Amino acid sequence: MKNLKGSALLLSATAGVLLALTGCASVSDKPAGTTSAGAENTPEAVQITVPDATEVFPKTVATMDKASSVTLNGDISSGSESAKIMLSGNKDGSNTKATITTKDGTLDLLIVDGDNYLKADKKFLAKTAGEEAADMLATLAGDKWISVKDASQFGNFNLGSMLESFGTDKMVKVEAPKVTAKSLEDLNGVKTFKYVGDKTNFWIAAEGEPYLLQVEGTGSAKEATGTMTFSDWNAVEPHKAPATTEVISIPGL
């Protein structure tokens, strides 16, 4: 099954899109520690002042640095490449679940305590291993997970690496000085500070810890555009390995 390892070519572009965006998202879940309880009883006279990006961004980077887990959902594109991505788990990558959909198919990866599992649709298998091998794999695996020795052959989707791409040099030194507008916005019940940048917009929790909740790439079609959602900060439940009856091993993988 050597051809299947060529799937890294399919997903390397996806990882590149992720890193190029500096992040992209839309808020869907309240982050741990953030609440809007009682907001409806807050007097209208009480105003929240939106701080400068140069003040908030360093604090946001610090919360990301100390975070233990997070869920990321994205719908992003860069040039001719596009992907829908979900990553959820801890930062060191030892417990991670990922779903990646591109024009060449859908891939699910599960990493638990050093063991790697894969599920892929026939379109993905055909693209990466050929039609004949795809038919065989689909017949052998069915709905079961396929045990794989090395998940990195399918790309680097380590959450720690993703968060590092929003690090001090990028977000604080590069993005904060480019912010041209700021406002207070309510997104699905969560008060956020919105910062409009040159080609990137940021939404940061306005109450509790200043978690990064949303980033939106607004460049041209040739550049990284789209949205990514960050949720479940420090609150992702550990993913469990599938039962042995739900796993199949295939020589060469």
mmCIF file of C-alpha atoms in Angstrom:
data_model
loop_
_atom_site.group_PDB
_atom_site.id
_atom_site.type_symbol
_atom_site.label_atom_id
_atom_site.label_comp_id
_atom_site.label_asym_id
_atom_site.label_seq_id
_atom_site.Cartn_x
_atom_site.Cartn_y
_atom_site.Cartn_z
ATOM 1 C CA MET A 1 0.000 0.000 0.000
ATOM 2 C CA LYS A 2 2.876 2.385 -0.691
ATOM 3 C CA ASN A 3 0.702 4.581 -2.886
ATOM 4 C CA LEU A 4 -1.502 5.563 0.034
ATOM 5 C CA LYS A 5 1.415 7.398 1.579
ATOM 6 C CA GLY A 6 1.226 9.801 -1.315
ATOM 7 C CA SER A 7 -1.856 11.225 0.389
ATOM 8 C CA ALA A 8 0.462 13.651 2.150
ATOM 9 C CA LEU A 9 0.497 15.541 -1.138
ATOM 10 C CA LEU A 10 -3.272 15.952 -0.881
ATOM 11 C CA LEU A 11 -3.237 17.282 2.659
ATOM 12 C CA SER A 12 -0.001 19.264 2.735
ATOM 13 C CA ALA A 13 -1.774 22.054 0.883
ATOM 14 C CA THR A 14 -4.568 21.939 3.439
ATOM 15 C CA ALA A 15 -2.110 22.398 6.294
ATOM 16 C CA GLY A 16 -0.525 25.252 4.368
ATOM 17 C CA VAL A 17 -3.894 26.965 4.048
ATOM 18 C CA LEU A 18 -4.403 26.707 7.793
ATOM 19 C CA LEU A 19 -1.069 28.247 8.638
ATOM 20 C CA ALA A 20 -1.404 30.957 5.996
ATOM 21 C CA LEU A 21 -4.666 32.252 7.412
ATOM 22 C CA THR A 22 -3.362 33.267 10.844
ATOM 23 C CA GLY A 23 -6.693 31.687 11.765
ATOM 24 C CA CYS A 24 -10.245 31.793 10.508
ATOM 25 C CA ALA A 25 -13.516 31.072 12.252
ATOM 26 C CA SER A 26 -17.008 31.859 13.454
ATOM 27 C CA VAL A 27 -18.133 31.647 17.051
ATOM 28 C CA SER A 28 -20.503 28.807 17.818
ATOM 29 C CA ASP A 29 -19.818 27.664 21.383
ATOM 30 C CA LYS A 30 -19.034 29.655 24.492
ATOM 31 C CA PRO A 31 -15.419 29.037 25.584
ATOM 32 C CA ALA A 32 -14.811 27.578 29.018
ATOM 33 C CA GLY A 33 -14.983 30.305 31.643
ATOM 34 C CA THR A 34 -17.113 32.618 29.487
ATOM 35 C CA THR A 35 -20.772 33.212 30.261
ATOM 36 C CA SER A 36 -23.545 35.558 29.259
ATOM 37 C CA ALA A 37 -25.697 34.634 32.260
ATOM 38 C CA GLY A 38 -27.496 37.683 33.598
ATOM 39 C CA ALA A 39 -26.567 39.743 30.563
ATOM 40 C CA GLU A 40 -30.211 40.535 29.947
ATOM 41 C CA ASN A 41 -30.340 42.167 33.410
ATOM 42 C CA THR A 42 -27.312 44.349 32.848
ATOM 43 C CA PRO A 43 -28.297 48.025 32.915
ATOM 44 C CA GLU A 44 -28.026 49.723 29.560
ATOM 45 C CA ALA A 45 -25.949 52.429 31.224
ATOM 46 C CA VAL A 46 -23.113 49.972 31.821
ATOM 47 C CA GLN A 47 -20.719 50.287 28.924
ATOM 48 C CA ILE A 48 -17.820 48.019 28.048
ATOM 49 C CA THR A 49 -14.879 49.907 26.651
ATOM 50 C CA VAL A 50 -13.154 48.150 23.785
ATOM 51 C CA PRO A 51 -9.423 48.175 24.511
ATOM 52 C CA ASP A 52 -6.761 48.670 21.869
ATOM 53 C CA ALA A 53 -5.554 45.590 20.018
ATOM 54 C CA THR A 54 -2.035 46.240 21.283
ATOM 55 C CA GLU A 55 -3.391 45.756 24.810
ATOM 56 C CA VAL A 56 -5.585 42.701 24.221
ATOM 57 C CA PHE A 57 -3.603 40.670 21.687
ATOM 58 C CA PRO A 58 -0.688 39.890 24.061
ATOM 59 C CA LYS A 59 -3.181 38.676 26.679
ATOM 60 C CA THR A 60 -4.926 36.513 24.081
ATOM 61 C CA VAL A 61 -1.627 34.968 23.015
ATOM 62 C CA ALA A 62 -0.895 34.213 26.684
ATOM 63 C CA THR A 63 -4.243 32.395 27.085
ATOM 64 C CA MET A 64 -3.499 30.308 23.996
ATOM 65 C CA ASP A 65 -0.028 29.488 25.257
ATOM 66 C CA LYS A 66 -1.353 28.139 28.550
ATOM 67 C CA ALA A 67 -4.413 26.385 27.088
ATOM 68 C CA SER A 68 -4.427 22.592 27.267
ATOM 69 C CA SER A 69 -7.044 21.811 24.607
ATOM 70 C CA VAL A 70 -9.313 23.390 22.007
ATOM 71 C CA THR A 71 -11.664 22.597 19.119
ATOM 72 C CA LEU A 72 -11.107 24.254 15.757
ATOM 73 C CA ASN A 73 -13.569 24.306 12.862
ATOM 74 C CA GLY A 74 -12.677 25.926 9.574
ATOM 75 C CA ASP A 75 -13.974 26.534 6.087
ATOM 76 C CA ILE A 76 -11.017 28.016 4.274
ATOM 77 C CA SER A 77 -9.422 28.484 0.889
ATOM 78 C CA SER A 78 -6.201 29.704 -0.647
ATOM 79 C CA GLY A 79 -5.960 30.076 -4.393
ATOM 80 C CA SER A 80 -7.291 26.895 -5.967
ATOM 81 C CA GLU A 81 -7.115 24.937 -2.693
ATOM 82 C CA SER A 82 -10.009 24.770 -0.252
ATOM 83 C CA ALA A 83 -10.849 22.660 2.774
ATOM 84 C CA LYS A 84 -13.340 22.104 5.558
ATOM 85 C CA ILE A 85 -11.448 21.181 8.701
ATOM 86 C CA MET A 86 -12.238 20.077 12.243
ATOM 87 C CA LEU A 87 -9.493 19.539 14.817
ATOM 88 C CA SER A 88 -10.213 18.739 18.437
ATOM 89 C CA GLY A 89 -7.965 17.612 21.248
ATOM 90 C CA ASN A 90 -4.978 18.502 23.355
ATOM 91 C CA LYS A 91 -2.079 20.683 22.288
ATOM 92 C CA ASP A 92 0.646 18.050 22.308
ATOM 93 C CA GLY A 93 -1.209 15.975 19.717
ATOM 94 C CA SER A 94 -1.339 12.779 21.764
ATOM 95 C CA ASN A 95 -5.135 12.903 21.837
ATOM 96 C CA THR A 96 -6.597 14.369 18.669
ATOM 97 C CA LYS A 97 -9.508 13.892 16.319
ATOM 98 C CA ALA A 98 -9.498 15.455 12.866
ATOM 99 C CA THR A 99 -11.826 15.544 9.883
ATOM 100 C CA ILE A 100 -10.568 17.065 6.643
ATOM 101 C CA THR A 101 -12.634 17.452 3.480
ATOM 102 C CA THR A 102 -11.113 18.705 0.238
ATOM 103 C CA LYS A 103 -12.085 18.338 -3.408
ATOM 104 C CA ASP A 104 -10.310 14.975 -3.290
ATOM 105 C CA GLY A 105 -12.377 13.426 -0.531
ATOM 106 C CA THR A 106 -12.821 13.213 3.221
ATOM 107 C CA LEU A 107 -10.383 11.837 5.772
ATOM 108 C CA ASP A 108 -10.956 11.170 9.493
ATOM 109 C CA LEU A 109 -7.962 10.717 11.778
ATOM 110 C CA LEU A 110 -7.936 9.689 15.423
ATOM 111 C CA ILE A 111 -4.812 9.690 17.589
ATOM 112 C CA VAL A 112 -4.989 8.229 21.098
ATOM 113 C CA ASP A 113 -1.886 7.537 23.216
ATOM 114 C CA GLY A 114 0.384 6.904 20.261
ATOM 115 C CA ASP A 115 -2.082 4.762 18.328
ATOM 116 C CA ASN A 116 -3.337 6.128 15.002
ATOM 117 C CA TYR A 117 -6.597 5.328 13.257
ATOM 118 C CA LEU A 118 -7.943 6.361 9.878
ATOM 119 C CA LYS A 119 -11.264 6.423 8.068
ATOM 120 C CA ALA A 120 -11.551 7.718 4.516
ATOM 121 C CA ASP A 121 -14.204 7.807 1.855
ATOM 122 C CA LYS A 122 -13.711 5.986 -1.430
ATOM 123 C CA LYS A 123 -13.024 9.244 -3.277
ATOM 124 C CA PHE A 124 -10.059 9.966 -1.022
ATOM 125 C CA LEU A 125 -8.780 6.404 -1.273
ATOM 126 C CA ALA A 126 -9.073 6.402 -5.060
ATOM 127 C CA LYS A 127 -7.193 9.690 -5.323
ATOM 128 C CA THR A 128 -4.348 8.605 -3.070
ATOM 129 C CA ALA A 129 -4.087 4.869 -3.716
ATOM 130 C CA GLY A 130 -5.773 4.284 -7.063
ATOM 131 C CA GLU A 131 -9.148 2.831 -7.955
ATOM 132 C CA GLU A 132 -8.131 -0.824 -7.527
ATOM 133 C CA ALA A 133 -6.584 -0.288 -4.105
ATOM 134 C CA ALA A 134 -9.541 1.875 -3.072
ATOM 135 C CA ASP A 135 -11.960 -0.922 -3.895
ATOM 136 C CA MET A 136 -9.907 -3.385 -1.869
ATOM 137 C CA LEU A 137 -9.564 -1.050 1.135
ATOM 138 C CA ALA A 138 -13.253 -0.209 1.090
ATOM 139 C CA THR A 139 -14.137 -3.911 1.005
ATOM 140 C CA LEU A 140 -11.727 -4.847 3.804
ATOM 141 C CA ALA A 141 -12.424 -1.927 6.116
ATOM 142 C CA GLY A 142 -16.097 -1.190 5.578
ATOM 143 C CA ASP A 143 -17.093 1.179 8.383
ATOM 144 C CA LYS A 144 -14.163 0.198 10.590
ATOM 145 C CA TRP A 145 -11.159 2.295 11.503
ATOM 146 C CA ILE A 146 -7.887 1.386 9.801
ATOM 147 C CA SER A 147 -4.885 1.190 12.104
ATOM 148 C CA VAL A 148 -1.920 3.164 10.708
ATOM 149 C CA LYS A 149 1.644 3.316 12.011
ATOM 150 C CA ASP A 150 2.388 6.927 11.103
ATOM 151 C CA ALA A 151 -0.369 9.551 11.001
ATOM 152 C CA SER A 152 2.091 12.259 9.927
ATOM 153 C CA GLN A 153 2.053 10.830 6.393
ATOM 154 C CA PHE A 154 -1.337 12.500 6.015
ATOM 155 C CA GLY A 155 -0.146 15.959 7.105
ATOM 156 C CA ASN A 156 0.649 17.843 10.295
ATOM 157 C CA PHE A 157 -2.577 18.722 12.079
ATOM 158 C CA ASN A 158 -1.079 19.167 15.542
ATOM 159 C CA LEU A 159 -3.147 21.715 17.478
ATOM 160 C CA GLY A 160 -0.078 23.031 19.249
ATOM 161 C CA SER A 161 1.495 23.874 15.908
ATOM 162 C CA MET A 162 -1.688 25.574 14.770
ATOM 163 C CA LEU A 163 -1.850 27.742 17.875
ATOM 164 C CA GLU A 164 1.812 28.621 17.545
ATOM 165 C CA SER A 165 1.004 30.052 14.117
ATOM 166 C CA PHE A 166 -0.965 32.709 16.018
ATOM 167 C CA GLY A 167 2.038 33.440 18.219
ATOM 168 C CA THR A 168 3.579 36.641 19.469
ATOM 169 C CA ASP A 169 5.539 37.572 16.351
ATOM 170 C CA LYS A 170 2.509 37.219 14.084
ATOM 171 C CA MET A 171 -0.476 38.306 16.141
ATOM 172 C CA VAL A 172 1.131 40.857 18.450
ATOM 173 C CA LYS A 173 3.930 42.362 16.390
ATOM 174 C CA VAL A 174 2.390 42.082 12.918
ATOM 175 C CA GLU A 175 -1.407 42.024 13.213
ATOM 176 C CA ALA A 176 -2.101 44.343 16.169
ATOM 177 C CA PRO A 177 -0.480 47.414 14.549
ATOM 178 C CA LYS A 178 -2.618 46.867 11.424
ATOM 179 C CA VAL A 179 -5.955 47.091 13.265
ATOM 180 C CA THR A 180 -7.953 50.007 11.855
ATOM 181 C CA ALA A 181 -11.258 49.597 13.718
ATOM 182 C CA LYS A 182 -12.585 48.036 16.899
ATOM 183 C CA SER A 183 -16.083 47.369 18.216
ATOM 184 C CA LEU A 184 -18.122 45.379 20.712
ATOM 185 C CA GLU A 185 -20.186 42.590 19.125
ATOM 186 C CA ASP A 186 -22.504 39.915 20.499
ATOM 187 C CA LEU A 187 -21.981 36.604 18.720
ATOM 188 C CA ASN A 188 -24.357 33.816 19.671
ATOM 189 C CA GLY A 189 -24.711 35.135 23.193
ATOM 190 C CA VAL A 190 -21.018 35.827 23.740
ATOM 191 C CA LYS A 191 -19.772 39.393 24.018
ATOM 192 C CA THR A 192 -16.674 39.853 21.902
ATOM 193 C CA PHE A 193 -14.197 42.513 20.934
ATOM 194 C CA LYS A 194 -13.951 42.696 17.150
ATOM 195 C CA TYR A 195 -10.755 44.022 15.591
ATOM 196 C CA VAL A 196 -10.624 44.811 11.881
ATOM 197 C CA GLY A 197 -7.166 44.400 10.405
ATOM 198 C CA ASP A 198 -5.592 44.773 6.980
ATOM 199 C CA LYS A 199 -6.582 41.336 5.663
ATOM 200 C CA THR A 200 -7.601 39.615 8.895
ATOM 201 C CA ASN A 201 -10.418 40.251 11.387
ATOM 202 C CA PHE A 202 -10.323 38.945 14.954
ATOM 203 C CA TRP A 203 -13.044 38.273 17.542
ATOM 204 C CA ILE A 204 -11.866 37.905 21.153
ATOM 205 C CA ALA A 205 -13.959 37.121 24.247
ATOM 206 C CA ALA A 206 -14.842 40.367 26.041
ATOM 207 C CA GLU A 207 -15.711 38.686 29.341
ATOM 208 C CA GLY A 208 -13.593 36.292 31.365
ATOM 209 C CA GLU A 209 -10.340 35.116 29.789
ATOM 210 C CA PRO A 210 -9.652 36.813 26.434
ATOM 211 C CA TYR A 211 -9.920 33.660 24.341
ATOM 212 C CA LEU A 212 -9.542 33.888 20.589
ATOM 213 C CA LEU A 213 -12.973 32.906 19.244
ATOM 214 C CA GLN A 214 -12.935 33.855 15.602
ATOM 215 C CA VAL A 215 -10.572 34.904 12.858
ATOM 216 C CA GLU A 216 -11.579 35.771 9.333
ATOM 217 C CA GLY A 217 -9.291 36.082 6.347
ATOM 218 C CA THR A 218 -10.496 38.851 4.049
ATOM 219 C CA GLY A 219 -7.808 38.925 1.370
ATOM 220 C CA SER A 220 -8.258 38.393 -2.336
ATOM 221 C CA ALA A 221 -9.267 35.066 -3.885
ATOM 222 C CA LYS A 222 -5.579 34.316 -4.446
ATOM 223 C CA GLU A 223 -4.864 34.731 -0.748
ATOM 224 C CA ALA A 224 -6.026 32.879 2.347
ATOM 225 C CA THR A 225 -9.697 33.566 3.029
ATOM 226 C CA GLY A 226 -12.468 31.974 5.039
ATOM 227 C CA THR A 227 -13.389 31.466 8.654
ATOM 228 C CA MET A 228 -12.284 29.317 11.602
ATOM 229 C CA THR A 229 -14.018 28.796 14.928
ATOM 230 C CA PHE A 230 -12.195 28.200 18.196
ATOM 231 C CA SER A 231 -14.276 26.703 20.987
ATOM 232 C CA ASP A 232 -14.078 24.403 24.024
ATOM 233 C CA TRP A 233 -10.907 26.091 25.279
ATOM 234 C CA ASN A 234 -9.501 23.840 28.043
ATOM 235 C CA ALA A 235 -12.726 21.817 27.922
ATOM 236 C CA VAL A 236 -12.296 19.167 25.197
ATOM 237 C CA GLU A 237 -13.201 15.735 26.507
ATOM 238 C CA PRO A 238 -10.413 13.187 25.792
ATOM 239 C CA HIS A 239 -11.131 11.136 22.691
ATOM 240 C CA LYS A 240 -11.349 7.383 23.217
ATOM 241 C CA ALA A 241 -9.760 4.717 21.062
ATOM 242 C CA PRO A 242 -12.259 2.610 19.104
ATOM 243 C CA ALA A 243 -13.032 -0.881 20.343
ATOM 244 C CA THR A 244 -10.780 -3.594 18.926
ATOM 245 C CA THR A 245 -13.776 -4.990 17.048
ATOM 246 C CA GLU A 246 -14.032 -1.650 15.223
ATOM 247 C CA VAL A 247 -10.405 -1.626 14.036
ATOM 248 C CA ILE A 248 -8.714 -3.429 11.158
ATOM 249 C CA SER A 249 -5.006 -3.664 10.393
ATOM 250 C CA ILE A 250 -3.812 -3.729 6.780
ATOM 251 C CA PRO A 251 -0.227 -4.719 5.890
ATOM 252 C CA GLY A 252 1.805 -1.760 4.692
ATOM 253 C CA LEU A 253 -0.115 0.838 6.664
#
